[in-house]
Amino acid sequence: MNRSSQSVGLIGMGLLGKAMAERMLQYGLTVVGYDKDPERCSQFTALGGQAVADAKAVVASAKVSACLLSLPDSQVVGQVVQQIESDLPNGFVIIDTTTGQPEASEQLADRLWKDYSVDLLDATVGGSSQQMVRGESILTVGGRGEAFAAQRSLLGVLSDKVFHVGPPGSGARMKLVVNTAIGLHRAVLAEALALARAFELDLEMTLAILKSSPAYSQAMDVKGHKMVQADFEPQARLSQHLKDVRLILEAGRQRKQTLPLSELHERLLQEIEDRGLGDRDNSVVVRAWFEDDEQ
């Protein structure tokens, strides 16, 4: 595939959507996009994207045969797809990067294929917006194998770590597994730093030692300095991860799987959100241990 001649649709340009746009534009793709927030559309245009008036105009572009979605939740995905589905030609592929309910992804994919011969890949992203821009995220993809193969080159622009994990809904399920570990890694790092502070140890030195020890996790690279320096400029918002943890707990209840650490994690995140910090970076979970005036 000649990437420079490929046009891709994008609906939703929040932190992750904007990062995906930037990544695709770096590779010379033409990106036609829409967000209901005019400021986000202006930022997208400044990057080199082609902003259009609405979601229907994204898929109406003659050269667009695939459209990425980066939306808040499964309900919004369903609403947007209803707006565009009757305009989609046979063979069109929707690539949904939203962290949502696996059953909703599965049902939507089945309906689109039966009614319109349109594929939906649930291609969920593991990693922050900054990791996406740098090509350090991972993609776990659910959907028909033929659709995955057809879009493999595009998915490879977003990440060189792309996993086809099964039929529709599988990508969304794997994302919940990945997010369970990522979120708890952040919380464990925050608690370790809190103990170091109680011992009056230097936090930068503590972080360096943790990175060199068997305790290492990538959360230390991505969020460690943000916690130590109280830099909570968002790469991925705490409120979004709280939503994800609730999806994780809901999935556990459906499968009769107890998740006691995730239940505690939800309470910690809710406490931080109740303090008005939900729009900050998810590293702000450290505030469950560090009071604002103690950093």
C-alpha positions as protocol buffer text, in pm:
chain_id: "A"
residue {
  index: 1
  type: MET
  ca { x: 0 y: 0 z: 0 }
}
residue {
  index: 2
  type: ASN
  ca { x: 121 y: 348 z: -85 }
}
residue {
  index: 3
  type: ARG
  ca { x: 56 y: 519 z: 246 }
}
residue {
  index: 4
  type: SER
  ca { x: 96 y: 867 z: 104 }
}
residue {
  index: 5
  type: SER
  ca { x: -207 y: 811 z: -120 }
}
residue {
  index: 6
  type: GLN
  ca { x: -428 y: 669 z: 156 }
}
residue {
  index: 7
  type: SER
  ca { x: -710 y: 871 z: 311 }
}
residue {
  index: 8
  type: VAL
  ca { x: -838 y: 777 z: 655 }
}
residue {
  index: 9
  type: GLY
  ca { x: -1137 y: 903 z: 851 }
}
residue {
  index: 10
  type: LEU
  ca { x: -1118 y: 1001 z: 1217 }
}
residue {
  index: 11
  type: ILE
  ca { x: -1410 y: 1084 z: 1446 }
}
residue {
  index: 12
  type: GLY
  ca { x: -1319 y: 1207 z: 1794 }
}
residue {
  index: 13
  type: MET
  ca { x: -1010 y: 1416 z: 1858 }
}
residue {
  index: 14
  type: GLY
  ca { x: -954 y: 1416 z: 2231 }
}
residue {
  index: 15
  type: LEU
  ca { x: -613 y: 1332 z: 2374 }
}
residue {
  index: 16
  type: LEU
  ca { x: -587 y: 993 z: 2203 }
}
residue {
  index: 17
  type: GLY
  ca { x: -767 y: 1090 z: 1883 }
}
residue {
  index: 18
  type: LYS
  ca { x: -539 y: 1389 z: 1833 }
}
residue {
  index: 19
  type: ALA
  ca { x: -236 y: 1170 z: 1899 }
}
residue {
  index: 20
  type: MET
  ca { x: -350 y: 917 z: 1638 }
}
residue {
  index: 21
  type: ALA
  ca { x: -403 y: 1199 z: 1389 }
}
residue {
  index: 22
  type: GLU
  ca { x: -54 y: 1329 z: 1454 }
}
residue {
  index: 23
  type: ARG
  ca { x: 91 y: 981 z: 1410 }
}
residue {
  index: 24
  type: MET
  ca { x: -89 y: 920 z: 1081 }
}
residue {
  index: 25
  type: LEU
  ca { x: 1 y: 1261 z: 944 }
}
residue {
  index: 26
  type: GLN
  ca { x: 366 y: 1196 z: 1028 }
}
residue {
  index: 27
  type: TYR
  ca { x: 345 y: 896 z: 796 }
}
residue {
  index: 28
  type: GLY
  ca { x: 201 y: 1102 z: 512 }
}
residue {
  index: 29
  type: LEU
  ca { x: -157 y: 981 z: 531 }
}
residue {
  index: 30
  type: THR
  ca { x: -445 y: 1214 z: 447 }
}
residue {
  index: 31
  type: VAL
  ca { x: -668 y: 1232 z: 755 }
}
residue {
  index: 32
  type: VAL
  ca { x: -1026 y: 1358 z: 724 }
}
residue {
  index: 33
  type: GLY
  ca { x: -1171 y: 1424 z: 1067 }
}
residue {
  index: 34
  type: TYR
  ca { x: -1449 y: 1561 z: 1284 }
}
residue {
  index: 35
  type: ASP
  ca { x: -1502 y: 1645 z: 1649 }
}
residue {
  index: 36
  type: LYS
  ca { x: -1800 y: 1827 z: 1799 }
}
residue {
  index: 37
  type: ASP
  ca { x: -1554 y: 2060 z: 1977 }
}
residue {
  index: 38
  type: PRO
  ca { x: -1450 y: 2337 z: 1731 }
}
residue {
  index: 39
  type: GLU
  ca { x: -1125 y: 2399 z: 1920 }
}
residue {
  index: 40
  type: ARG
  ca { x: -1021 y: 2038 z: 1869 }
}
residue {
  index: 41
  type: CYS
  ca { x: -1101 y: 2069 z: 1499 }
}
residue {
  index: 42
  type: SER
  ca { x: -882 y: 2381 z: 1481 }
}
residue {
  index: 43
  type: GLN
  ca { x: -594 y: 2197 z: 1648 }
}
residue {
  index: 44
  type: PHE
  ca { x: -641 y: 1908 z: 1404 }
}
residue {
  index: 45
  type: THR
  ca { x: -629 y: 2145 z: 1107 }
}
residue {
  index: 46
  type: ALA
  ca { x: -313 y: 2304 z: 1245 }
}
residue {
  index: 47
  type: LEU
  ca { x: -151 y: 1960 z: 1245 }
}
residue {
  index: 48
  type: GLY
  ca { x: -235 y: 1920 z: 876 }
}
residue {
  index: 49
  type: GLY
  ca { x: -564 y: 1732 z: 895 }
}
residue {
  index: 50
  type: GLN
  ca { x: -875 y: 1806 z: 691 }
}
residue {
  index: 51
  type: ALA
  ca { x: -1160 y: 1895 z: 928 }
}
residue {
  index: 52
  type: VAL
  ca { x: -1517 y: 1855 z: 801 }
}
residue {
  index: 53
  type: ALA
  ca { x: -1858 y: 1966 z: 924 }
}
residue {
  index: 54
  type: ASP
  ca { x: -1990 y: 1643 z: 1076 }
}
residue {
  index: 55
  type: ALA
  ca { x: -1945 y: 1267 z: 1109 }
}
residue {
  index: 56
  type: LYS
  ca { x: -2136 y: 1194 z: 788 }
}
residue {
  index: 57
  type: ALA
  ca { x: -1898 y: 1418 z: 593 }
}
residue {
  index: 58
  type: VAL
  ca { x: -1603 y: 1211 z: 716 }
}
residue {
  index: 59
  type: VAL
  ca { x: -1727 y: 890 z: 559 }
}
residue {
  index: 60
  type: ALA
  ca { x: -1868 y: 1071 z: 254 }
}
residue {
  index: 61
  type: SER
  ca { x: -1514 y: 1149 z: 140 }
}
residue {
  index: 62
  type: ALA
  ca { x: -1467 y: 944 z: -176 }
}
residue {
  index: 63
  type: LYS
  ca { x: -1119 y: 818 z: -86 }
}
residue {
  index: 64
  type: VAL
  ca { x: -1197 y: 714 z: 271 }
}
residue {
  index: 65
  type: SER
  ca { x: -1249 y: 337 z: 303 }
}
residue {
  index: 66
  type: ALA
  ca { x: -1179 y: 314 z: 676 }
}
residue {
  index: 67
  type: CYS
  ca { x: -1266 y: 538 z: 970 }
}
residue {
  index: 68
  type: LEU
  ca { x: -1115 y: 544 z: 1316 }
}
residue {
  index: 69
  type: LEU
  ca { x: -1334 y: 622 z: 1617 }
}
residue {
  index: 70
  type: SER
  ca { x: -1188 y: 763 z: 1939 }
}
residue {
  index: 71
  type: LEU
  ca { x: -1488 y: 834 z: 2160 }
}
residue {
  index: 72
  type: PRO
  ca { x: -1574 y: 847 z: 2532 }
}
residue {
  index: 73
  type: ASP
  ca { x: -1772 y: 524 z: 2565 }
}
residue {
  index: 74
  type: SER
  ca { x: -1979 y: 256 z: 2393 }
}
residue {
  index: 75
  type: GLN
  ca { x: -2298 y: 462 z: 2406 }
}
residue {
  index: 76
  type: VAL
  ca { x: -2140 y: 745 z: 2209 }
}
residue {
  index: 77
  type: VAL
  ca { x: -1992 y: 495 z: 1963 }
}
residue {
  index: 78
  type: GLY
  ca { x: -2342 y: 357 z: 1900 }
}
residue {
  index: 79
  type: GLN
  ca { x: -2484 y: 704 z: 1847 }
}
residue {
  index: 80
  type: VAL
  ca { x: -2213 y: 804 z: 1599 }
}
residue {
  index: 81
  type: VAL
  ca { x: -2237 y: 478 z: 1407 }
}
residue {
  index: 82
  type: GLN
  ca { x: -2614 y: 525 z: 1373 }
}
residue {
  index: 83
  type: GLN
  ca { x: -2547 y: 864 z: 1212 }
}
residue {
  index: 84
  type: ILE
  ca { x: -2316 y: 723 z: 946 }
}
residue {
  index: 85
  type: GLU
  ca { x: -2407 y: 358 z: 890 }
}
residue {
  index: 86
  type: SER
  ca { x: -2655 y: 410 z: 605 }
}
residue {
  index: 87
  type: ASP
  ca { x: -2387 y: 598 z: 409 }
}
residue {
  index: 88
  type: LEU
  ca { x: -2122 y: 327 z: 437 }
}
residue {
  index: 89
  type: PRO
  ca { x: -2043 y: 123 z: 126 }
}
residue {
  index: 90
  type: ASN
  ca { x: -1994 y: -254 z: 130 }
}
residue {
  index: 91
  type: GLY
  ca { x: -1645 y: -336 z: 246 }
}
residue {
  index: 92
  type: PHE
  ca { x: -1603 y: -26 z: 459 }
}
residue {
  index: 93
  type: VAL
  ca { x: -1417 y: -78 z: 788 }
}
residue {
  index: 94
  type: ILE
  ca { x: -1477 y: 107 z: 1115 }
}
residue {
  index: 95
  type: ILE
  ca { x: -1181 y: 87 z: 1353 }
}
residue {
  index: 96
  type: ASP
  ca { x: -1305 y: 163 z: 1703 }
}
residue {
  index: 97
  type: THR
  ca { x: -1028 y: 253 z: 1949 }
}
residue {
  index: 98
  type: THR
  ca { x: -1272 y: 341 z: 2230 }
}
residue {
  index: 99
  type: THR
  ca { x: -1237 y: 158 z: 2560 }
}
residue {
  index: 100
  type: GLY
  ca { x: -1591 y: 32 z: 2597 }
}
residue {
  index: 101
  type: GLN
  ca { x: -1815 y: -261 z: 2679 }
}
residue {
  index: 102
  type: PRO
  ca { x: -1699 y: -574 z: 2495 }
}
residue {
  index: 103
  type: GLU
  ca { x: -2055 y: -698 z: 2446 }
}
residue {
  index: 104
  type: ALA
  ca { x: -2154 y: -368 z: 2286 }
}
residue {
  index: 105
  type: SER
  ca { x: -1862 y: -393 z: 2041 }
}
residue {
  index: 106
  type: GLU
  ca { x: -1953 y: -752 z: 1961 }
}
residue {
  index: 107
  type: GLN
  ca { x: -2320 y: -674 z: 1899 }
}
residue {
  index: 108
  type: LEU
  ca { x: -2245 y: -367 z: 1690 }
}
residue {
  index: 109
  type: ALA
  ca { x: -1996 y: -556 z: 1475 }
}
residue {
  index: 110
  type: ASP
  ca { x: -2245 y: -837 z: 1415 }
}
residue {
  index: 111
  type: ARG
  ca { x: -2521 y: -595 z: 1317 }
}
residue {
  index: 112
  type: LEU
  ca { x: -2306 y: -388 z: 1082 }
}
residue {
  index: 113
  type: TRP
  ca { x: -2183 y: -699 z: 903 }
}
residue {
  index: 114
  type: LYS
  ca { x: -2530 y: -850 z: 867 }
}
residue {
  index: 115
  type: ASP
  ca { x: -2707 y: -529 z: 763 }
}
residue {
  index: 116
  type: TYR
  ca { x: -2441 y: -348 z: 559 }
}
residue {
  index: 117
  type: SER
  ca { x: -2146 y: -584 z: 495 }
}
residue {
  index: 118
  type: VAL
  ca { x: -1940 y: -335 z: 695 }
}
residue {
  index: 119
  type: ASP
  ca { x: -1672 y: -451 z: 938 }
}
residue {
  index: 120
  type: LEU
  ca { x: -1603 y: -313 z: 1282 }
}
residue {
  index: 121
  type: LEU
  ca { x: -1266 y: -380 z: 1441 }
}
residue {
  index: 122
  type: ASP
  ca { x: -1240 y: -310 z: 1813 }
}
residue {
  index: 123
  type: ALA
  ca { x: -878 y: -193 z: 1806 }
}
residue {
  index: 124
  type: THR
  ca { x: -814 y: -77 z: 2159 }
}
residue {
  index: 125
  type: VAL
  ca { x: -499 y: 114 z: 2254 }
}
residue {
  index: 126
  type: GLY
  ca { x: -269 y: 29 z: 2542 }
}
residue {
  index: 127
  type: GLY
  ca { x: -73 y: 341 z: 2632 }
}
residue {
  index: 128
  type: SER
  ca { x: -107 y: 716 z: 2674 }
}
residue {
  index: 129
  type: SER
  ca { x: -147 y: 980 z: 2406 }
}
residue {
  index: 130
  type: GLN
  ca { x: 225 y: 1057 z: 2423 }
}
residue {
  index: 131
  type: GLN
  ca { x: 311 y: 690 z: 2381 }
}
residue {
  index: 132
  type: MET
  ca { x: 85 y: 683 z: 2074 }
}
residue {
  index: 133
  type: VAL
  ca { x: 268 y: 979 z: 1916 }
}
residue {
  index: 134
  type: ARG
  ca { x: 603 y: 807 z: 1980 }
}
residue {
  index: 135
  type: GLY
  ca { x: 482 y: 471 z: 1848 }
}
residue {
  index: 136
  type: GLU
  ca { x: 517 y: 305 z: 2188 }
}
residue {
  index: 137
  type: SER
  ca { x: 154 y: 198 z: 2241 }
}
residue {
  index: 138
  type: ILE
  ca { x: 8 y: -143 z: 2163 }
}
residue {
  index: 139
  type: LEU
  ca { x: -309 y: -234 z: 1975 }
}
residue {
  index: 140
  type: THR
  ca { x: -526 y: -534 z: 2068 }
}
residue {
  index: 141
  type: VAL
  ca { x: -773 y: -597 z: 1789 }
}
residue {
  index: 142
  type: GLY
  ca { x: -1092 y: -797 z: 1769 }
}
residue {
  index: 143
  type: GLY
  ca { x: -1278 y: -862 z: 1445 }
}
residue {
  index: 144
  type: ARG
  ca { x: -1297 y: -1074 z: 1133 }
}
residue {
  index: 145
  type: GLY
  ca { x: -958 y: -1193 z: 1018 }
}
residue {
  index: 146
  type: GLU
  ca { x: -1014 y: -1065 z: 664 }
}
residue {
  index: 147
  type: ALA
  ca { x: -1087 y: -713 z: 787 }
}
residue {
  index: 148
  type: PHE
  ca { x: -784 y: -719 z: 1016 }
}
residue {
  index: 149
  type: ALA
  ca { x: -559 y: -829 z: 731 }
}
residue {
  index: 150
  type: ALA
  ca { x: -696 y: -554 z: 504 }
}
residue {
  index: 151
  type: GLN
  ca { x: -623 y: -285 z: 764 }
}
residue {
  index: 152
  type: ARG
  ca { x: -295 y: -427 z: 895 }
}
residue {
  index: 153
  type: SER
  ca { x: -86 y: -162 z: 719 }
}
residue {
  index: 154
  type: LEU
  ca { x: -290 y: 123 z: 868 }
}
residue {
  index: 155
  type: LEU
  ca { x: -280 y: -33 z: 1215 }
}
residue {
  index: 156
  type: GLY
  ca { x: 97 y: -64 z: 1173 }
}
residue {
  index: 157
  type: VAL
  ca { x: 122 y: 312 z: 1135 }
}
residue {
  index: 158
  type: LEU
  ca { x: -29 y: 352 z: 1482 }
}
residue {
  index: 159
  type: SER
  ca { x: 190 y: 87 z: 1644 }
}
residue {
  index: 160
  type: ASP
  ca { x: 445 y: -178 z: 1557 }
}
residue {
  index: 161
  type: LYS
  ca { x: 292 y: -394 z: 1831 }
}
residue {
  index: 162
  type: VAL
  ca { x: -43 y: -504 z: 1686 }
}
residue {
  index: 163
  type: PHE
  ca { x: -219 y: -818 z: 1808 }
}
residue {
  index: 164
  type: HIS
  ca { x: -524 y: -978 z: 1649 }
}
residue {
  index: 165
  type: VAL
  ca { x: -671 y: -1148 z: 1955 }
}
residue {
  index: 166
  type: GLY
  ca { x: -992 y: -1296 z: 1817 }
}
residue {
  index: 167
  type: PRO
  ca { x: -1343 y: -1223 z: 1689 }
}
residue {
  index: 168
  type: PRO
  ca { x: -1540 y: -901 z: 1750 }
}
residue {
  index: 169
  type: GLY
  ca { x: -1529 y: -795 z: 2115 }
}
residue {
  index: 170
  type: SER
  ca { x: -1196 y: -968 z: 2184 }
}
residue {
  index: 171
  type: GLY
  ca { x: -992 y: -651 z: 2151 }
}
residue {
  index: 172
  type: ALA
  ca { x: -1215 y: -472 z: 2399 }
}
residue {
  index: 173
  type: ARG
  ca { x: -1187 y: -763 z: 2643 }
}
residue {
  index: 174
  type: MET
  ca { x: -808 y: -772 z: 2618 }
}
residue {
  index: 175
  type: LYS
  ca { x: -797 y: -395 z: 2675 }
}
residue {
  index: 176
  type: LEU
  ca { x: -973 y: -442 z: 3009 }
}
residue {
  index: 177
  type: VAL
  ca { x: -712 y: -702 z: 3105 }
}
residue {
  index: 178
  type: VAL
  ca { x: -429 y: -469 z: 3005 }
}
residue {
  index: 179
  type: ASN
  ca { x: -585 y: -172 z: 3183 }
}
residue {
  index: 180
  type: THR
  ca { x: -629 y: -375 z: 3500 }
}
residue {
  index: 181
  type: ALA
  ca { x: -255 y: -428 z: 3518 }
}
residue {
  index: 182
  type: ILE
  ca { x: -156 y: -77 z: 3404 }
}
residue {
  index: 183
  type: GLY
  ca { x: -381 y: 98 z: 3654 }
}
residue {
  index: 184
  type: LEU
  ca { x: -272 y: -117 z: 3946 }
}
residue {
  index: 185
  type: HIS
  ca { x: 94 y: -67 z: 3851 }
}
residue {
  index: 186
  type: ARG
  ca { x: 41 y: 308 z: 3880 }
}
residue {
  index: 187
  type: ALA
  ca { x: -129 y: 272 z: 4218 }
}
residue {
  index: 188
  type: VAL
  ca { x: 147 y: 45 z: 4351 }
}
residue {
  index: 189
  type: LEU
  ca { x: 411 y: 295 z: 4236 }
}
residue {
  index: 190
  type: ALA
  ca { x: 224 y: 574 z: 4414 }
}
residue {
  index: 191
  type: GLU
  ca { x: 212 y: 374 z: 4737 }
}
residue {
  index: 192
  type: ALA
  ca { x: 583 y: 289 z: 4717 }
}
residue {
  index: 193
  type: LEU
  ca { x: 668 y: 658 z: 4670 }
}
residue {
  index: 194
  type: ALA
  ca { x: 447 y: 743 z: 4966 }
}
residue {
  index: 195
  type: LEU
  ca { x: 639 y: 500 z: 5185 }
}
residue {
  index: 196
  type: ALA
  ca { x: 969 y: 647 z: 5063 }
}
residue {
  index: 197
  type: ARG
  ca { x: 846 y: 994 z: 5153 }
}
residue {
  index: 198
  type: ALA
  ca { x: 744 y: 873 z: 5501 }
}
residue {
  index: 199
  type: PHE
  ca { x: 1102 y: 744 z: 5541 }
}
residue {
  index: 200
  type: GLU
  ca { x: 1226 y: 1087 z: 5423 }
}
residue {
  index: 201
  type: LEU
  ca { x: 1407 y: 928 z: 5130 }
}
residue {
  index: 202
  type: ASP
  ca { x: 1481 y: 1129 z: 4817 }
}
residue {
  index: 203
  type: LEU
  ca { x: 1198 y: 1054 z: 4573 }
}
residue {
  index: 204
  type: GLU
  ca { x: 1401 y: 1095 z: 4254 }
}
residue {
  index: 205
  type: MET
  ca { x: 1660 y: 852 z: 4390 }
}
residue {
  index: 206
  type: THR
  ca { x: 1383 y: 616 z: 4499 }
}
residue {
  index: 207
  type: LEU
  ca { x: 1235 y: 619 z: 4150 }
}
residue {
  index: 208
  type: ALA
  ca { x: 1576 y: 547 z: 3993 }
}
residue {
  index: 209
  type: ILE
  ca { x: 1630 y: 253 z: 4231 }
}
residue {
  index: 210
  type: LEU
  ca { x: 1284 y: 113 z: 4165 }
}
residue {
  index: 211
  type: LYS
  ca { x: 1352 y: 126 z: 3790 }
}
residue {
  index: 212
  type: SER
  ca { x: 1674 y: -73 z: 3846 }
}
residue {
  index: 213
  type: SER
  ca { x: 1513 y: -332 z: 4072 }
}
residue {
  index: 214
  type: PRO
  ca { x: 1290 y: -637 z: 4022 }
}
residue {
  index: 215
  type: ALA
  ca { x: 1000 y: -405 z: 4110 }
}
residue {
  index: 216
  type: TYR
  ca { x: 1034 y: -234 z: 3770 }
}
residue {
  index: 217
  type: SER
  ca { x: 729 y: -171 z: 3553 }
}
residue {
  index: 218
  type: GLN
  ca { x: 683 y: 60 z: 3255 }
}
residue {
  index: 219
  type: ALA
  ca { x: 454 y: 272 z: 3470 }
}
residue {
  index: 220
  type: MET
  ca { x: 770 y: 403 z: 3633 }
}
residue {
  index: 221
  type: ASP
  ca { x: 902 y: 531 z: 3300 }
}
residue {
  index: 222
  type: VAL
  ca { x: 572 y: 682 z: 3190 }
}
residue {
  index: 223
  type: LYS
  ca { x: 434 y: 819 z: 3518 }
}
residue {
  index: 224
  type: GLY
  ca { x: 712 y: 814 z: 3775 }
}
residue {
  index: 225
  type: HIS
  ca { x: 851 y: 1162 z: 3714 }
}
residue {
  index: 226
  type: LYS
  ca { x: 500 y: 1305 z: 3680 }
}
residue {
  index: 227
  type: MET
  ca { x: 419 y: 1173 z: 4029 }
}
residue {
  index: 228
  type: VAL
  ca { x: 746 y: 1292 z: 4183 }
}
residue {
  index: 229
  type: GLN
  ca { x: 730 y: 1636 z: 4020 }
}
residue {
  index: 230
  type: ALA
  ca { x: 352 y: 1678 z: 4062 }
}
residue {
  index: 231
  type: ASP
  ca { x: 319 y: 1731 z: 3686 }
}
residue {
  index: 232
  type: PHE
  ca { x: -41 y: 1635 z: 3618 }
}
residue {
  index: 233
  type: GLU
  ca { x: -79 y: 1787 z: 3270 }
}
residue {
  index: 234
  type: PRO
  ca { x: -299 y: 1519 z: 3113 }
}
residue {
  index: 235
  type: GLN
  ca { x: -170 y: 1251 z: 2880 }
}
residue {
  index: 236
  type: ALA
  ca { x: -466 y: 1035 z: 2984 }
}
residue {
  index: 237
  type: ARG
  ca { x: -722 y: 1163 z: 3233 }
}
residue {
  index: 238
  type: LEU
  ca { x: -795 y: 1008 z: 3570 }
}
residue {
  index: 239
  type: SER
  ca { x: -1171 y: 1026 z: 3508 }
}
residue {
  index: 240
  type: GLN
  ca { x: -1127 y: 816 z: 3195 }
}
residue {
  index: 241
  type: HIS
  ca { x: -941 y: 548 z: 3387 }
}
residue {
  index: 242
  type: LEU
  ca { x: -1209 y: 549 z: 3656 }
}
residue {
  index: 243
  type: LYS
  ca { x: -1459 y: 474 z: 3379 }
}
residue {
  index: 244
  type: ASP
  ca { x: -1234 y: 191 z: 3263 }
}
residue {
  index: 245
  type: VAL
  ca { x: -1208 y: 43 z: 3613 }
}
residue {
  index: 246
  type: ARG
  ca { x: -1587 y: 41 z: 3635 }
}
residue {
  index: 247
  type: LEU
  ca { x: -1599 y: -149 z: 3305 }
}
residue {
  index: 248
  type: ILE
  ca { x: -1346 y: -394 z: 3448 }
}
residue {
  index: 249
  type: LEU
  ca { x: -1555 y: -451 z: 3760 }
}
residue {
  index: 250
  type: GLU
  ca { x: -1873 y: -487 z: 3556 }
}
residue {
  index: 251
  type: ALA
  ca { x: -1704 y: -748 z: 3337 }
}
residue {
  index: 252
  type: GLY
  ca { x: -1581 y: -932 z: 3644 }
}
residue {
  index: 253
  type: ARG
  ca { x: -1931 y: -944 z: 3791 }
}
residue {
  index: 254
  type: GLN
  ca { x: -2071 y: -1077 z: 3464 }
}
residue {
  index: 255
  type: ARG
  ca { x: -1816 y: -1361 z: 3467 }
}
residue {
  index: 256
  type: LYS
  ca { x: -1845 y: -1413 z: 3846 }
}
residue {
  index: 257
  type: GLN
  ca { x: -1478 y: -1320 z: 3887 }
}
residue {
  index: 258
  type: THR
  ca { x: -1388 y: -1135 z: 4205 }
}
residue {
  index: 259
  type: LEU
  ca { x: -1145 y: -843 z: 4158 }
}
residue {
  index: 260
  type: PRO
  ca { x: -1069 y: -712 z: 4508 }
}
residue {
  index: 261
  type: LEU
  ca { x: -773 y: -497 z: 4408 }
}
residue {
  index: 262
  type: SER
  ca { x: -975 y: -330 z: 4136 }
}
residue {
  index: 263
  type: GLU
  ca { x: -1254 y: -262 z: 4385 }
}
residue {
  index: 264
  type: LEU
  ca { x: -1006 y: -81 z: 4610 }
}
residue {
  index: 265
  type: HIS
  ca { x: -861 y: 98 z: 4308 }
}
residue {
  index: 266
  type: GLU
  ca { x: -1206 y: 227 z: 4215 }
}
residue {
  index: 267
  type: ARG
  ca { x: -1250 y: 375 z: 4562 }
}
residue {
  index: 268
  type: LEU
  ca { x: -911 y: 549 z: 4543 }
}
residue {
  index: 269
  type: LEU
  ca { x: -987 y: 695 z: 4201 }
}
residue {
  index: 270
  type: GLN
  ca { x: -1332 y: 808 z: 4312 }
}
residue {
  index: 271
  type: GLU
  ca { x: -1177 y: 986 z: 4610 }
}
residue {
  index: 272
  type: ILE
  ca { x: -942 y: 1175 z: 4378 }
}
residue {
  index: 273
  type: GLU
  ca { x: -1220 y: 1263 z: 4136 }
}
residue {
  index: 274
  type: ASP
  ca { x: -1435 y: 1389 z: 4426 }
}
residue {
  index: 275
  type: ARG
  ca { x: -1154 y: 1633 z: 4501 }
}
residue {
  index: 276
  type: GLY
  ca { x: -1198 y: 1788 z: 4157 }
}
residue {
  index: 277
  type: LEU
  ca { x: -894 y: 1623 z: 3995 }
}
residue {
  index: 278
  type: GLY
  ca { x: -1066 y: 1398 z: 3742 }
}
residue {
  index: 279
  type: ASP
  ca { x: -947 y: 1601 z: 3442 }
}
residue {
  index: 280
  type: ARG
  ca { x: -581 y: 1577 z: 3546 }
}
residue {
  index: 281
  type: ASP
  ca { x: -342 y: 1308 z: 3430 }
}
residue {
  index: 282
  type: ASN
  ca { x: -408 y: 963 z: 3574 }
}
residue {
  index: 283
  type: SER
  ca { x: -75 y: 987 z: 3761 }
}
residue {
  index: 284
  type: VAL
  ca { x: -265 y: 1218 z: 3997 }
}
residue {
  index: 285
  type: VAL
  ca { x: -373 y: 897 z: 4172 }
}
residue {
  index: 286
  type: VAL
  ca { x: -66 y: 969 z: 4387 }
}
residue {
  index: 287
  type: ARG
  ca { x: -281 y: 1234 z: 4559 }
}
residue {
  index: 288
  type: ALA
  ca { x: -452 y: 949 z: 4743 }
}
residue {
  index: 289
  type: TRP
  ca { x: -129 y: 939 z: 4948 }
}
residue {
  index: 290
  type: PHE
  ca { x: 28 y: 1283 z: 4892 }
}
residue {
  index: 291
  type: GLU
  ca { x: -177 y: 1583 z: 4998 }
}
residue {
  index: 292
  type: ASP
  ca { x: -163 y: 1883 z: 4764 }
}
residue {
  index: 293
  type: ASP
  ca { x: 59 y: 2087 z: 4996 }
}
residue {
  index: 294
  type: GLU
  ca { x: 303 y: 1808 z: 5066 }
}
residue {
  index: 295
  type: GLN
  ca { x: 469 y: 1763 z: 4726 }
}
